[in-house]
Short mmCIF file of C-alpha atoms and ligand atoms in Angstrom, two decimals:
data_model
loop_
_atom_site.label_atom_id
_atom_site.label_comp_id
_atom_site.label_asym_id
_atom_site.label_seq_id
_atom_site.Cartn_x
_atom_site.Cartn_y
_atom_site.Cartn_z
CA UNK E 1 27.14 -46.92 30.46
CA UNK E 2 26.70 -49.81 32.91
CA UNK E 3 29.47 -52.54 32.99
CA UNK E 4 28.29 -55.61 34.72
CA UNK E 5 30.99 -57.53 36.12
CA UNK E 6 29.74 -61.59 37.87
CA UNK E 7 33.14 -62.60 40.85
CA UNK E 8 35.07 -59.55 40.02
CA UNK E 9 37.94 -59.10 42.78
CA UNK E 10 39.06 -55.41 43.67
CA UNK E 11 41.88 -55.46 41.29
CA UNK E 12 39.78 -56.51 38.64
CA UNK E 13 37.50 -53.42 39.37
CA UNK E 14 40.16 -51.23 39.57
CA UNK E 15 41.31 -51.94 36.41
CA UNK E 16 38.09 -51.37 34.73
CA UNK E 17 37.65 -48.32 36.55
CA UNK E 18 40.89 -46.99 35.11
CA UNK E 19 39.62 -46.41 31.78
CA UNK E 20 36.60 -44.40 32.56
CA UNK E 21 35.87 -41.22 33.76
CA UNK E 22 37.14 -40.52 37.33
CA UNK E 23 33.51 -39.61 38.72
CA UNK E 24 32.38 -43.59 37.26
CA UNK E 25 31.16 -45.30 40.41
CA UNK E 26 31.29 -49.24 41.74
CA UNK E 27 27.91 -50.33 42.82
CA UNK E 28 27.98 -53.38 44.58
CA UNK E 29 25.07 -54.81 43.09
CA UNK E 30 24.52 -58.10 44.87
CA UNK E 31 26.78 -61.07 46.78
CA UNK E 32 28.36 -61.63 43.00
CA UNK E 33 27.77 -58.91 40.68
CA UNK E 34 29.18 -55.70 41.31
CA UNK E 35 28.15 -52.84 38.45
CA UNK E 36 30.30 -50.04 37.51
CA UNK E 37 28.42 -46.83 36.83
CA UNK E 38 30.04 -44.19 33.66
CA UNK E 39 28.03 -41.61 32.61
CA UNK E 40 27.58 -42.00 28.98
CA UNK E 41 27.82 -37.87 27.88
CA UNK E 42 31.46 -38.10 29.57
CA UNK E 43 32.92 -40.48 27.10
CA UNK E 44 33.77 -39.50 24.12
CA UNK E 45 32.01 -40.67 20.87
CA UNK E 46 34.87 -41.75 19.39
CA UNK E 47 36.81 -43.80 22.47
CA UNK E 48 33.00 -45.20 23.10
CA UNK E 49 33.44 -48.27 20.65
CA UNK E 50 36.83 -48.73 21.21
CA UNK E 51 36.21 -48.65 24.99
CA UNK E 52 33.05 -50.95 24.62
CA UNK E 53 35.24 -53.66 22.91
CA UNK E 54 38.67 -53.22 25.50
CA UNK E 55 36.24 -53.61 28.72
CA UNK E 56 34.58 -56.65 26.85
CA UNK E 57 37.87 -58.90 26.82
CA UNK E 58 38.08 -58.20 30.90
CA UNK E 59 37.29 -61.76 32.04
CA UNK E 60 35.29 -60.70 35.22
CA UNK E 61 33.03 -58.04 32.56
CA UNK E 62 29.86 -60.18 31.93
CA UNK E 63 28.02 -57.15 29.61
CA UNK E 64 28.21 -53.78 28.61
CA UNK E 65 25.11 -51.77 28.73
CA UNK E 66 24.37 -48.33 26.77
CA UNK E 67 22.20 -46.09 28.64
CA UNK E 68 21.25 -43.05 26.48
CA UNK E 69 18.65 -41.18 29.15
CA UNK E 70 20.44 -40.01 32.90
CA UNK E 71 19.39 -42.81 34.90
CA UNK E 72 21.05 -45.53 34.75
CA UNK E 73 20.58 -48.05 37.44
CA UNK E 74 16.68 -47.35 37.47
CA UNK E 75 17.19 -48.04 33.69
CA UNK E 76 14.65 -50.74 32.01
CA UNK E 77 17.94 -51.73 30.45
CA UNK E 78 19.42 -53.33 33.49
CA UNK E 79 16.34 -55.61 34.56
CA UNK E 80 14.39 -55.97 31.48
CA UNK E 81 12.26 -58.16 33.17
CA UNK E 82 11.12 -55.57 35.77
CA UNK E 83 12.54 -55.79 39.89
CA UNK E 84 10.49 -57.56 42.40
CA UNK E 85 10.66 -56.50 45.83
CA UNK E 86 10.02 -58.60 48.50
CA UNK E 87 8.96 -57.06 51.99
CA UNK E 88 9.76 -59.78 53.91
CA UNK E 89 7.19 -62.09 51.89
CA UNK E 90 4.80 -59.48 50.28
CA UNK E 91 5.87 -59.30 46.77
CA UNK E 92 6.07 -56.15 45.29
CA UNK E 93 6.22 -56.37 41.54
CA UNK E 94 5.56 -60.08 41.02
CA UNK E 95 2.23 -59.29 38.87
CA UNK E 96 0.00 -59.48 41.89
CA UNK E 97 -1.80 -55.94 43.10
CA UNK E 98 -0.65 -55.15 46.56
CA UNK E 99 -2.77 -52.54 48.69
CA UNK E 100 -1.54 -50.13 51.18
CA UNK E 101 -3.94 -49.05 53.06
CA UNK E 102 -4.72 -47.11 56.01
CA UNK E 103 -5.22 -43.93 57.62
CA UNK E 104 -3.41 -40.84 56.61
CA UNK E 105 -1.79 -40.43 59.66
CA UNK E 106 -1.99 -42.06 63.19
CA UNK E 107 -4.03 -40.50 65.23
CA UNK E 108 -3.87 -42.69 68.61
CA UNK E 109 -4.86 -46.47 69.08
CA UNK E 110 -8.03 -47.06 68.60
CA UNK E 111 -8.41 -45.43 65.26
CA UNK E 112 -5.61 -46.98 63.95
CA UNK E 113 -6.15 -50.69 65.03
CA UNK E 114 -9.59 -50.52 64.40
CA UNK E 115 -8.73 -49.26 60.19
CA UNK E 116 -6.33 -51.73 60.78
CA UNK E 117 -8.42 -54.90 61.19
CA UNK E 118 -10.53 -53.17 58.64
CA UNK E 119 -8.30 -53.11 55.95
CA UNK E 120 -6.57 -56.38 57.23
CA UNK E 121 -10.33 -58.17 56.45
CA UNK E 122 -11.11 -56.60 53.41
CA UNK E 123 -7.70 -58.07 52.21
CA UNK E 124 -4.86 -55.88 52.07
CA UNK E 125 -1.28 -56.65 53.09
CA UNK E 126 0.25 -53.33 54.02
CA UNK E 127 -0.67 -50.81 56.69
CA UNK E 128 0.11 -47.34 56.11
CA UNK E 129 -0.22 -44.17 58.50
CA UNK E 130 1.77 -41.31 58.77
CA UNK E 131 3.35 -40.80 62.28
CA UNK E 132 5.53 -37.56 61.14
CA UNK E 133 3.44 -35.36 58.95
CA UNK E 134 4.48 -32.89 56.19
CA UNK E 135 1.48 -30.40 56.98
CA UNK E 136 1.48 -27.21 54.76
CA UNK E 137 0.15 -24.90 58.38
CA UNK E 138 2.39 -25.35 61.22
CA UNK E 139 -0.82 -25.37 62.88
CA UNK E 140 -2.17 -28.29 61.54
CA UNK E 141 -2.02 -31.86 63.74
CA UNK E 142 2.35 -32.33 62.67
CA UNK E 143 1.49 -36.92 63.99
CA UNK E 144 2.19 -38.36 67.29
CA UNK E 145 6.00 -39.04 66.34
CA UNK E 146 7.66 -41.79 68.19
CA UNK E 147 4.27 -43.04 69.90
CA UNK E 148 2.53 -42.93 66.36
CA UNK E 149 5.53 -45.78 65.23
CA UNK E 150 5.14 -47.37 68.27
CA UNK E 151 1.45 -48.02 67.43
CA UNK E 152 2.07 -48.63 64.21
CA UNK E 153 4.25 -51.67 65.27
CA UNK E 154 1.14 -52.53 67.81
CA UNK E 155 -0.75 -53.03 64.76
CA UNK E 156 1.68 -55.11 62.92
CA UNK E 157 2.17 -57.53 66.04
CA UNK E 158 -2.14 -57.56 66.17
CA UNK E 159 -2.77 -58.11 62.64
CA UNK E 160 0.14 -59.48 61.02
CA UNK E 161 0.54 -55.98 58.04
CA UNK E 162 3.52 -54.81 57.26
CA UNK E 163 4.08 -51.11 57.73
CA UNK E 164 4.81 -48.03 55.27
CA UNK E 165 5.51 -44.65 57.16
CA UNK E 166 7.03 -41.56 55.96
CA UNK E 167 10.50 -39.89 56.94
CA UNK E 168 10.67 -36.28 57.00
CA UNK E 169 13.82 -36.16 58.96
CA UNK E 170 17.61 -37.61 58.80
CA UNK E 171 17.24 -37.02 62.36
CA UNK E 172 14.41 -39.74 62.68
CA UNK E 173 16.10 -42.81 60.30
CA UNK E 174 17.29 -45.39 62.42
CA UNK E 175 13.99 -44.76 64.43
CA UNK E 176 11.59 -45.23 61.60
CA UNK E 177 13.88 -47.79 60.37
CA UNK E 178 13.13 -49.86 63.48
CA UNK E 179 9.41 -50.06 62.99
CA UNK E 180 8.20 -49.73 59.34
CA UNK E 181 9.26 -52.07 56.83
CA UNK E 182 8.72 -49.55 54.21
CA UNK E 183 10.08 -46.40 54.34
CA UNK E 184 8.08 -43.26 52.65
CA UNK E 185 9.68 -40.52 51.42
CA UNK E 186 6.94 -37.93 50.80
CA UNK E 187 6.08 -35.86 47.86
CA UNK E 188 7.49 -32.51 49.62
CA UNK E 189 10.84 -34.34 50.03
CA UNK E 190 11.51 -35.95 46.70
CA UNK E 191 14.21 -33.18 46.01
CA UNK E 192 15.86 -33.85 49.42
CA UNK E 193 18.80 -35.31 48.04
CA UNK E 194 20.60 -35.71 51.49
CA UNK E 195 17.78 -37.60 52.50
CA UNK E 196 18.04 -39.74 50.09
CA UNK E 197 21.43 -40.24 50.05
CA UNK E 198 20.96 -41.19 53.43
CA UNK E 199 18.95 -44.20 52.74
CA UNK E 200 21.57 -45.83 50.76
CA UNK E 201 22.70 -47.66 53.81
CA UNK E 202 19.63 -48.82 55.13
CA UNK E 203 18.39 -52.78 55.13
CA UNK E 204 14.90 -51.50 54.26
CA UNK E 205 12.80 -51.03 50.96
CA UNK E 206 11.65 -47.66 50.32
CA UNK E 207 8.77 -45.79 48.31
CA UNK E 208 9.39 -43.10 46.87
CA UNK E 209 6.52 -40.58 46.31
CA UNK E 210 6.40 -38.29 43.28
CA UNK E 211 7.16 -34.81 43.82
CA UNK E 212 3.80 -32.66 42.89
CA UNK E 213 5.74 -30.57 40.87
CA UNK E 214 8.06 -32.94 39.60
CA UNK E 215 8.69 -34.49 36.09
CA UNK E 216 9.24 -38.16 35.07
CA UNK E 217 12.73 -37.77 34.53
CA UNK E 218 13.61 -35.88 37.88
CA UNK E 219 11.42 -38.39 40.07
CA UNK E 220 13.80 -41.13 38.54
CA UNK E 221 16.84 -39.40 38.91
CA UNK E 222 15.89 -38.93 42.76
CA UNK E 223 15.13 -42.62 42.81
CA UNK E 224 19.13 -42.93 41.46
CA UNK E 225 20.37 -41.30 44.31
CA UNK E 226 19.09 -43.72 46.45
CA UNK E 227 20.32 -46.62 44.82
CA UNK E 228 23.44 -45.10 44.03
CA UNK E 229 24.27 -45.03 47.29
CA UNK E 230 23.47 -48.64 47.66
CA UNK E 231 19.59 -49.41 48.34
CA UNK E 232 18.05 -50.87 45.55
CA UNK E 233 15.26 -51.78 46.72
CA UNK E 234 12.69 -48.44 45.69
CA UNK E 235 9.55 -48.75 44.27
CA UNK E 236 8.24 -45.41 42.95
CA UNK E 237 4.55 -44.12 44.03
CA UNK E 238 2.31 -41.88 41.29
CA UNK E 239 0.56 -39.25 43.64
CA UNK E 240 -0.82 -36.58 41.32
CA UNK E 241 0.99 -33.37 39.65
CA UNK E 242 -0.33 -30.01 40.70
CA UNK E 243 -2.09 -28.43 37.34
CA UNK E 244 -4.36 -25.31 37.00
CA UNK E 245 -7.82 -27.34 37.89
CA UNK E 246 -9.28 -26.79 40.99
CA UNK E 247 -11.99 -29.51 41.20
CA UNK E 248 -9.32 -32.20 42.32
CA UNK E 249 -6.66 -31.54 44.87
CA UNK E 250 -3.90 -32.72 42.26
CA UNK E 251 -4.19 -34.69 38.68
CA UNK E 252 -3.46 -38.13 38.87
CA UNK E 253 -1.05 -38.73 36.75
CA UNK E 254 -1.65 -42.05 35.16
CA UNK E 255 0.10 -41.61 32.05
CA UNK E 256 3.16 -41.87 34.26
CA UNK E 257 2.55 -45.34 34.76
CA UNK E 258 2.64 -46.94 32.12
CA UNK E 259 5.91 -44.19 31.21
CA UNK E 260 7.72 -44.97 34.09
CA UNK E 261 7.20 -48.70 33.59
CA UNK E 262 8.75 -48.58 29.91
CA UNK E 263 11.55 -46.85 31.71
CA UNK E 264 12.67 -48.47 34.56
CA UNK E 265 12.27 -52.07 36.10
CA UNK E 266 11.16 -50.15 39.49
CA UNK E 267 7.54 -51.09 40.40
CA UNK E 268 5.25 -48.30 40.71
CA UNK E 269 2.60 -48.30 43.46
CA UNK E 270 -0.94 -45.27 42.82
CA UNK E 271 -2.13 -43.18 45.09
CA UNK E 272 -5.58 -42.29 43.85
CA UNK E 273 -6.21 -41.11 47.35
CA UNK E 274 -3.92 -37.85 47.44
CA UNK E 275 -3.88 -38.00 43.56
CA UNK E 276 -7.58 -36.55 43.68
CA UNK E 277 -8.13 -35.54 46.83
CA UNK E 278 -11.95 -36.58 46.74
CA UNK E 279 -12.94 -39.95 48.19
CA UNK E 280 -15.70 -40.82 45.39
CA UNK E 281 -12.90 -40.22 43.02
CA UNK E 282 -10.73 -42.49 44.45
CA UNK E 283 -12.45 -45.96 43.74
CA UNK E 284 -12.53 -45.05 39.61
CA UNK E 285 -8.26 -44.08 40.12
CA UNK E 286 -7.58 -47.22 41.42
CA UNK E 287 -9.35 -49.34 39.18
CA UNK E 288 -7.69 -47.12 35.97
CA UNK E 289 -4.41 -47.61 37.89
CA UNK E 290 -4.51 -51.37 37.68
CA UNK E 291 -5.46 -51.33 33.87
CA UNK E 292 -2.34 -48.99 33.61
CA UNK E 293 -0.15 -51.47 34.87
CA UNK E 294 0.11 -50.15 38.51
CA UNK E 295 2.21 -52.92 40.77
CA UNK E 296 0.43 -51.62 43.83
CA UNK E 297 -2.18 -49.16 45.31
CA UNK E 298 -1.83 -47.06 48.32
CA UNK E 299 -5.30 -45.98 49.90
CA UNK E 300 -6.26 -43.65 52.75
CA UNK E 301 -9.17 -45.28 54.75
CA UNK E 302 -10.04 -43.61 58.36
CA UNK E 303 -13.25 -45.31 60.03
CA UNK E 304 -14.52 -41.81 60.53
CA UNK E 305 -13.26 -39.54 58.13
CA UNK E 306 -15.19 -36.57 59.28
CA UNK E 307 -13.47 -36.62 62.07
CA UNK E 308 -10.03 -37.34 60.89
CA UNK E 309 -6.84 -35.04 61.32
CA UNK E 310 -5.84 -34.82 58.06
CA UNK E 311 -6.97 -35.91 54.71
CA UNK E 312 -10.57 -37.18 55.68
CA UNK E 313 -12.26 -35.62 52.63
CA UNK E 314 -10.04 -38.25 50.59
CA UNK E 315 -10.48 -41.14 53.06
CA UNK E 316 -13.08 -43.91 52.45
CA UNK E 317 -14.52 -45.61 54.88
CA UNK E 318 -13.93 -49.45 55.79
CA UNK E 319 -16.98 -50.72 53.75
CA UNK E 320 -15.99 -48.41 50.97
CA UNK E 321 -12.99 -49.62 50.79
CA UNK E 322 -14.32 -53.22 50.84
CA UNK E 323 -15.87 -52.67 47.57
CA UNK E 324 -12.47 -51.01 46.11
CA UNK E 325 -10.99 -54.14 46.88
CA UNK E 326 -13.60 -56.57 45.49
CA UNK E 327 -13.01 -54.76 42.26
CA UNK E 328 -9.32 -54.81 42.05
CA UNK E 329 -9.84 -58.70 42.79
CA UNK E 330 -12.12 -58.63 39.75
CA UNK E 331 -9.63 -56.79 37.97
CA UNK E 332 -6.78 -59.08 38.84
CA UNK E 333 -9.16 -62.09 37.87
CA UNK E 334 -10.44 -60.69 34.31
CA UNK E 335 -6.84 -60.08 32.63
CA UNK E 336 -4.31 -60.73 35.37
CA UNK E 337 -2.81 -58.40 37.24
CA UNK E 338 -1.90 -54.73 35.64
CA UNK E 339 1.22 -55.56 34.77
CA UNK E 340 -0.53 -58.19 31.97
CA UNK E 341 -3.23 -55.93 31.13
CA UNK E 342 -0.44 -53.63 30.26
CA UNK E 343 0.86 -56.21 28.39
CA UNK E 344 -1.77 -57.20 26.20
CA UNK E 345 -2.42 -53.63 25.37
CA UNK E 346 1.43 -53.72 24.22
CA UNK E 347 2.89 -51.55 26.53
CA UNK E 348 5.35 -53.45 28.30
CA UNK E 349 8.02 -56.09 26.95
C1 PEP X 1 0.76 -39.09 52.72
O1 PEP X 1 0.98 -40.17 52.16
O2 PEP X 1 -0.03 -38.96 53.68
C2 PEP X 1 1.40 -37.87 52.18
C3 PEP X 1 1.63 -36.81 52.94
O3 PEP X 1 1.64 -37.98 50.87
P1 PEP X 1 2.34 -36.95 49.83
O4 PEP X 1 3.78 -36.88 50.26
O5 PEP X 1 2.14 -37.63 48.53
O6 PEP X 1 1.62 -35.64 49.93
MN1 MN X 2 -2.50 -38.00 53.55
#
């Protein structure tokens, strides 16, 4: 159960708070709206109405809303309208396709500002690269750390992106914080819930990755944890489920789009890169993800991927990924973005 209250003072939350189960929490929602947070399967059929009407005659209580499923402020129900997130002028959400794009991690400065202008010309908005790496070997290249973010911010200053880069590490947050504008949180760390928690506090939007292993329902209950500790600004990013096949490195999920979007009002970025693992798979991904209503797609490109330190079998190249976007454009064009594809084919509200 969410209560929405618009100018509530402390005493007015207080009393609210009073008649709900002691674990309910306050979120302070925005400058004006503060939401209190009761979960549902701790009040008691019976009181429910009865409660429901009492909190309704609280002056400062502007609505009452009934959340069957777990999550709550993810819920559809809050923002029926969907959440747009703005990274510091690139709209995330707004019906417009943004691409991520870059290589999978940062391997030193001239491959990453040269992918950079790349992807920069070919028209997307974000840069992504990986400066700490979640590598299954502890063999494997682990990123160049603090020098990989301080590139990364090279690149912004050069070409005007914003950046997306993954934390692994509480350790590493203010650090990251201070040169991505997105924060990752990886597939591997979806179930981190201290590291989630952690982000609560920080002044920065953050994506979070599906777990490979990881259901609908648990990958929005992680995203819960971070805005119930007070970040609500998380999009959510479809990266393929582990299954039996062997012929892709993961499924892509795109069922889960569509899902997630009845759901929740959190926009939902694809990853057809990781979600296959097989660059000539990843051009037919994205353009299903965009009929499936994705917000946003996030693509590795490395201008040599046969060289590249991780991930280069699923990394196009620059004039690859040219053509990738010059059909999303189309795509955009034919019905509007995903999000009214999805629309027309009845999905969404
Ligand atoms: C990545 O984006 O490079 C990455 C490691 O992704 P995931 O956490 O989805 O495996
Ligand atoms: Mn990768």
């Amino acid at each position: 159960m969410l209560i929405v209250m618009e100018n509530a003072d402390e005493a007015e939350k207080e009393k609210v708070k009073s008649v709900l189960p002691e674990e309910s929490e306050v979120i302070e929602y925005s400058a004006s709206r503060s939401v209190i947070v009761a979960e549902e399967e701790q009040i008691r059929d019976d009181y429910s109405q009865d409660l429901s009407e009492r909190l309704s005659s609280y002056p400062a209580v502007e609505k009452i809303i009934h959340v069957s499923e777990p999550y709550q402020l993810t819920s559809k129900k809050l923002k029926p309208k969907g959440s747009v997130i703005d990274v510091d002028g690139v709209k995330i959400g707004g019906g417009e396709t943004v691409v991520m794009a870059g290589p999978c991690s940062v391997e030193g400065e001239e491959q990453l500002l040269e992918t950079a202008r790349a992807v920069k010309e070919a028209g997307a908005e974000i840069l992504r690269g990986g400066a700490y790496k979640p590598r299954t070997s502890p063999y494997s290249f682990q990123g160049l750390g603090e020098e990989g973010l301080e590139l990364l911010s090279l690149a912004r200053k050069e070409t005007g992106l914003k950046i997306v880069t993954e934390l692994m590490d509480i350790k590493h947050r203010e650090l990251v914080a201070e040169h991505a504008d997105i924060i990752q949180i990886g597939s591997r760390n979806m179930k981190n819930y201290s590291l989630l928690e952690s982000l609560g506090d920080l002044d920065k939007p953050v994506m979070l990755k599906r777990g490979m292993a990881s259901s609908v329902r648990d990958w929005l209950l992680a995203a819960e944890y971070i805005m119930a500790h007070g970040n609500h600004r998380v999009m959510l990013c479809e990266r393929g489920i582990k299954t039996f096949g062997e012929e892709t490195r993961y499924t892509m999920d795109l069922s889960s789009i569509p899902l997630v979007k009845e759901k929740s009002h959190l926009p939902v970025i694809a990853d057809p890169s990781h979600g296959t693992g097989r660059w000539k798979l990843v051009l037919p991904m994205a353009r299903a993800a965009v009929a499936c209503g994705a917000d946003g797609l996030l693509v590795e490109v490395h201008p040599r991927p046969d060289q590249a330190l991780s991930d280069g079998p699923q990394s196009l190249k620059p004039e690859k990924f040219r053509r990738l976007m010059e059909d999303v454009a189309d795509l955009n064009q034919l019905g509007g973005a995903g999000a009214q594809l999805q629309k027309a084919a009845g999905v969404s509200s």
